[in-house]
Tab-separated table of C-alpha atoms in Angstrom:
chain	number	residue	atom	x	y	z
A	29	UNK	CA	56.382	127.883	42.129
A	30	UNK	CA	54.982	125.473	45.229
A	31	UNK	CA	53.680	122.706	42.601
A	32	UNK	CA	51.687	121.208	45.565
A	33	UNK	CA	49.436	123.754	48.012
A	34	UNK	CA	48.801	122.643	51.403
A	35	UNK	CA	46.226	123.593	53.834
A	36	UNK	CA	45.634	124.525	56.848
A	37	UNK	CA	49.389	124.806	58.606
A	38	UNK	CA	48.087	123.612	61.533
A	39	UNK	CA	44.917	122.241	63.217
A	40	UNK	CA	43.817	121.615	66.656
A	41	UNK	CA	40.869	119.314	67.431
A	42	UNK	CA	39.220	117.386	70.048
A	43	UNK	CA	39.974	113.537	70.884
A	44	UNK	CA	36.907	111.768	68.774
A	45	UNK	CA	37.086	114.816	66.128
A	46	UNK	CA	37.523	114.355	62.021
A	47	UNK	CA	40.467	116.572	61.050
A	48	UNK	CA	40.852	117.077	56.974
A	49	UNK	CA	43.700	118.396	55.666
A	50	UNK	CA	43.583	119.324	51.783
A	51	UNK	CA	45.920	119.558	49.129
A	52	UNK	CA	45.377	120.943	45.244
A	53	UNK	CA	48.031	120.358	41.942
A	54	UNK	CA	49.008	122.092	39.044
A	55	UNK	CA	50.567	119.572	36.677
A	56	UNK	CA	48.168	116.928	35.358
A	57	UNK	CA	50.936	114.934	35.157
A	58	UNK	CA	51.108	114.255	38.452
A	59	UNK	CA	49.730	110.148	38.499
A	60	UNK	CA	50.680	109.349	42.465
A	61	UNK	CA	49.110	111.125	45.793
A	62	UNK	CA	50.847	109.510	49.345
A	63	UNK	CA	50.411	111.252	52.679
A	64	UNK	CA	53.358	111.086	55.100
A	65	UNK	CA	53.023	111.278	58.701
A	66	UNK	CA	56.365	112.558	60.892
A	67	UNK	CA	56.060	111.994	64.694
A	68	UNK	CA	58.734	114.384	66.537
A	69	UNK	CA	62.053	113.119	66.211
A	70	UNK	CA	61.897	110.699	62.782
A	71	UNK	CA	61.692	110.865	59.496
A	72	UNK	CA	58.262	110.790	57.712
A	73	UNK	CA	56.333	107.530	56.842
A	74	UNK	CA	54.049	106.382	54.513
A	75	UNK	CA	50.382	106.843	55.715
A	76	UNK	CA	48.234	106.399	52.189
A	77	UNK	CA	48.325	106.565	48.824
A	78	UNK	CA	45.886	106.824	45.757
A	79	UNK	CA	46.126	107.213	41.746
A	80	UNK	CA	43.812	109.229	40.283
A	81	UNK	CA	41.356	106.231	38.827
A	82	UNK	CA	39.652	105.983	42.114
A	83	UNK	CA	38.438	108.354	43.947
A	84	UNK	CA	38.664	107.541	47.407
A	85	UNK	CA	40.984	105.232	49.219
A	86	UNK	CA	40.846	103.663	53.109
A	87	UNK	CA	43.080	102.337	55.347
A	88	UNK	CA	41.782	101.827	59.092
A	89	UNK	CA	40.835	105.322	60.171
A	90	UNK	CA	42.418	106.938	57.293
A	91	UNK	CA	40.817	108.066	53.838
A	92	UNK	CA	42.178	109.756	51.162
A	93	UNK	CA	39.422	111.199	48.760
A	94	UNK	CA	40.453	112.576	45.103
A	95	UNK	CA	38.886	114.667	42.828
A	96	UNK	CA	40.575	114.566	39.695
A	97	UNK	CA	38.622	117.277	37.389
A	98	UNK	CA	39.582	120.218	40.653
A	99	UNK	CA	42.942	118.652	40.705
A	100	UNK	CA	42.631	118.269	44.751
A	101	UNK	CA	42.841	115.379	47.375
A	102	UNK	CA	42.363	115.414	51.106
A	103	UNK	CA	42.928	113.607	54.257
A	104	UNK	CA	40.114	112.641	56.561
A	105	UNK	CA	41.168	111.214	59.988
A	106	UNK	CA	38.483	109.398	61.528
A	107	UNK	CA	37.856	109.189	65.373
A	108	UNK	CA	41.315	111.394	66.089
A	109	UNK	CA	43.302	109.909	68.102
A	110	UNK	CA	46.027	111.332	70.557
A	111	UNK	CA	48.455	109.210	69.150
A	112	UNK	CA	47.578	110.765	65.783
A	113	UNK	CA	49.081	114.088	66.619
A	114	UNK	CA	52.147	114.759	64.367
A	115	UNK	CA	52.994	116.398	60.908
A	116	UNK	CA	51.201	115.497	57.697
A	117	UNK	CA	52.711	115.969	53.969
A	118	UNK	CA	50.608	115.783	51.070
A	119	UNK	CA	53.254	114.592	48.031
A	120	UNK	CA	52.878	113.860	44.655
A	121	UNK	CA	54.785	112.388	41.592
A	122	UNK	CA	55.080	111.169	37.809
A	123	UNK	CA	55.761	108.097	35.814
A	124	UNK	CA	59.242	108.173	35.164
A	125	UNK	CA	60.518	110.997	37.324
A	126	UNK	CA	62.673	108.411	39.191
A	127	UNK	CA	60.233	107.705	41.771
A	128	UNK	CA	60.921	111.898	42.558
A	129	UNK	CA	58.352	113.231	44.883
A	130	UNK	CA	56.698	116.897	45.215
A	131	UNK	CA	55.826	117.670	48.855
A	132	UNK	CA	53.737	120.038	50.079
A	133	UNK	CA	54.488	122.385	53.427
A	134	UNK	CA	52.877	120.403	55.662
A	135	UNK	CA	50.374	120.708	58.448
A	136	UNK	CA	50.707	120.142	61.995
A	137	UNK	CA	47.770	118.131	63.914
A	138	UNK	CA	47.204	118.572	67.579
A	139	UNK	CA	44.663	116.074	68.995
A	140	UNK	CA	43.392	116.882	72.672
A	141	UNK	CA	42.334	114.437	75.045
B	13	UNK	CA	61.648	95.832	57.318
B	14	UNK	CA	64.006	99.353	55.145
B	15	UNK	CA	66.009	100.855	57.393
B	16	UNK	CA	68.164	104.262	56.774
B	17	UNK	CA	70.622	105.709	58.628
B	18	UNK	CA	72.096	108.571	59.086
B	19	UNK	CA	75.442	109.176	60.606
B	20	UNK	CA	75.055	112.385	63.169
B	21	UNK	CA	71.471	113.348	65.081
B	22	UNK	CA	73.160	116.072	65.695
B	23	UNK	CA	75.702	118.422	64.550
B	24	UNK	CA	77.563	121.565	65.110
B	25	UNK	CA	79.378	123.232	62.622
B	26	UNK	CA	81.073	126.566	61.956
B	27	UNK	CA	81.121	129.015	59.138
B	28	UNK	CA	83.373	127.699	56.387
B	29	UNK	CA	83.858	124.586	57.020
B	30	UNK	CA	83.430	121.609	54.791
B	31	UNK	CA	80.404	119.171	56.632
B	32	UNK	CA	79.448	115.955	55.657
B	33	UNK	CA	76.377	114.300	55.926
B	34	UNK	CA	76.015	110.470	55.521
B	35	UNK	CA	73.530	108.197	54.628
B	36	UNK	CA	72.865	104.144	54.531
B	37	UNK	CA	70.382	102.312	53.256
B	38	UNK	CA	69.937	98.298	53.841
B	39	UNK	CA	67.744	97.455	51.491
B	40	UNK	CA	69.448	97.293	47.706
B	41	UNK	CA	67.009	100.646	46.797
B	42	UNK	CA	68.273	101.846	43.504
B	43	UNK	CA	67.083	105.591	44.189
B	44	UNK	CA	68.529	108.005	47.131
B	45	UNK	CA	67.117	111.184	48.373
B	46	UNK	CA	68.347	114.188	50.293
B	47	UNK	CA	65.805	116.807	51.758
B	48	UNK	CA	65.800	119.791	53.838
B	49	UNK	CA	63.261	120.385	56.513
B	50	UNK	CA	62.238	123.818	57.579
B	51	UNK	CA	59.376	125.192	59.551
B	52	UNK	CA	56.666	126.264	57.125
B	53	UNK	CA	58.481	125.360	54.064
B	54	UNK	CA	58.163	122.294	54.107
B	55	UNK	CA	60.377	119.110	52.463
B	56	UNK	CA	62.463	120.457	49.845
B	57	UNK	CA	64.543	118.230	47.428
B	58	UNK	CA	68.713	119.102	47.350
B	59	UNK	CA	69.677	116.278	45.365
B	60	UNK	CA	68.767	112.997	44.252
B	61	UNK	CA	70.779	109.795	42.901
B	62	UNK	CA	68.730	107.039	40.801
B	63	UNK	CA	72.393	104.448	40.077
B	64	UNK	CA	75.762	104.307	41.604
B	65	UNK	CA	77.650	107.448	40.435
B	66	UNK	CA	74.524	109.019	39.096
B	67	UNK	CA	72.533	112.711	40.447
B	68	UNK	CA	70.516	114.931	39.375
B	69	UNK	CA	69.841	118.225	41.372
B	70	UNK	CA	66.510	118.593	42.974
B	71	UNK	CA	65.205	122.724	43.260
B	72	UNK	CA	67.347	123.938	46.120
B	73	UNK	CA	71.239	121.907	45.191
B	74	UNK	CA	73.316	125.623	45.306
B	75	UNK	CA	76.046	125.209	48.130
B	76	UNK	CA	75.600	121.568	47.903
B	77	UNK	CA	76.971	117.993	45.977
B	78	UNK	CA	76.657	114.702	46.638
B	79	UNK	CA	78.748	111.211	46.279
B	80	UNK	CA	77.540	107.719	45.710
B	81	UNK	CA	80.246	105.498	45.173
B	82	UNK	CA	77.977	102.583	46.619
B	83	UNK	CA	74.744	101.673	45.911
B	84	UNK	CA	73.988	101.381	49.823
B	85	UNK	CA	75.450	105.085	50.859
B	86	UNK	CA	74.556	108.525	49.280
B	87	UNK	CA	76.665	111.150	51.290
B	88	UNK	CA	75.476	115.218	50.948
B	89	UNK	CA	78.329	117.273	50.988
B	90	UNK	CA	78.066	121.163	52.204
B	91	UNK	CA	81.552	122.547	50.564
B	92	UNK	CA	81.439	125.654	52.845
B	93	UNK	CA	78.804	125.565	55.325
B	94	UNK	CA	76.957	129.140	55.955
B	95	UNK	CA	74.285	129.713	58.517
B	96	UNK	CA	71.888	129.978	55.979
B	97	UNK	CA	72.269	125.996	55.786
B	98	UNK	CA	71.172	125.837	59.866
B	99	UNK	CA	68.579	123.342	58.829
B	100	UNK	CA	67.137	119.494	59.512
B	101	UNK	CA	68.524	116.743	56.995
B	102	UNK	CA	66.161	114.062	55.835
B	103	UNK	CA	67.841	111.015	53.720
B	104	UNK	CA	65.301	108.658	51.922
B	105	UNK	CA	65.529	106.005	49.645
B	106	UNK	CA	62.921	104.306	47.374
B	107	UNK	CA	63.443	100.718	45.258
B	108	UNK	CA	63.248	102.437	41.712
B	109	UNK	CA	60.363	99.500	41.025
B	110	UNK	CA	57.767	101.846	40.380
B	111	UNK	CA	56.402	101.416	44.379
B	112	UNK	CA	57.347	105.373	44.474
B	113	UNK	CA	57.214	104.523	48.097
B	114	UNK	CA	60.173	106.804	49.797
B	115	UNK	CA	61.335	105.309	53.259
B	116	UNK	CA	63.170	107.954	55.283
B	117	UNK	CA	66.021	108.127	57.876
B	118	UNK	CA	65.750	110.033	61.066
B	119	UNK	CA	67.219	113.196	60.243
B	120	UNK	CA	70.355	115.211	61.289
B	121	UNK	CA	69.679	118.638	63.203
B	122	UNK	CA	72.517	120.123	61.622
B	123	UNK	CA	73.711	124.127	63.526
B	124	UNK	CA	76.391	126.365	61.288
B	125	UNK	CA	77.699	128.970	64.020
């Protein structure tokens, strides 16, 4: 049972354009939301992260917005960039599950000049 | 700034044979992570290690162990490697200080023949 759903697999947009990528949960245990981003060739890195008592987080072009009551989050890129074209993980963990995180499939961004 | 590393980029193996995989951390994290990449599934947890000497399996550890003897290396071990194990490798650690951040090493393309 995938314990975090992912969506779309992949997404191709337009230099300028605002992809979202959106992930849903089960377990309402789940207290910590990061999105990696994997560039071709190396591991994934932390992007963002949010806990569900706020419900929307930025950093630079980045947001994360969470709704707790549908259990989902989501991505927004703002002003895609080239160099933003790579892999992106929704994840998510628990208090005291050793730091463990649940990944979801992933999606792969294409941003065209 | 974390680094992990991981001991092959590449490997070629054959059917049967015993492969290890290592990892090395530099930055005193407590917990240890191995993952396997594949195309539309996603990251998937083997095993993970929260104390020297200490695992717990994550939801795919059949055909697999690990060792940590030191609190720096975490080493996956594939006792008989079958092509069904044809995968990428991702090591990760995280500080076990409640950051949940995971910092990740570059991978090993690992090829059983």
């Amino acid at each position: 049972q995938q314990q975090v759903k992912q969506s779309p697999q992949s997404l191709i947009v337009q230099k300028g354009g605002i992809p979202i990528i959106n992930c849903a949960y089960e377990n309402t245990a789940f207290d910590y939301f990061p999105w990696y981003q994997q560039f071709p060739g190396k591991g994934p890195a932390l992007l963002i992260a949010i806990r569900p008592d706020v419900s929307e987080k930025k950093e630079g072009r980045f947001t994360i917005s969470f709704n707790k009551s549908a259990k989902q989050f989501s991505l927004h890129i703002m002003d895609s960039q080239p160099g933003d074209s790579a892999t992106y993980f929704c994840a998510a963990s628990m208090q005291g599950g050793s730091e463990k995180l649940v990944f979801g499939k992933g999606m792969k961004l294409t941003v065209n000049p | 700034d974390v680094k992990v590393t991981q001991s092959s980029r590449y490997l070629v193996k054959r059917t049967g044979e015993k492969v290890f995989l290592e990892c090395v951390q530099d930055m005193d994290h407590e917990n240890m992570f191995w993952y396997r990449q594949d195309p539309g599934l996603g990251l998937r947890l083997i095993y993970f290690s929260y104390d020297v000497k200490m695992k717990e399996k994550g939801d795919i550890p059949e055909g697999y162990s690990v060792s940590r003897e030191k609190k720096e290396r975490f080493s996956l071990i594939l006792e008989s490697a079958s092509t069904n194990q044809t995968s990428m490798y991702l090591c990760a650690s995280s500080s076990g200080t409640a950051t949940y951040e995971q910092y990740f090493g570059p991978g090993t393309r690992l090829t059983v023949t």
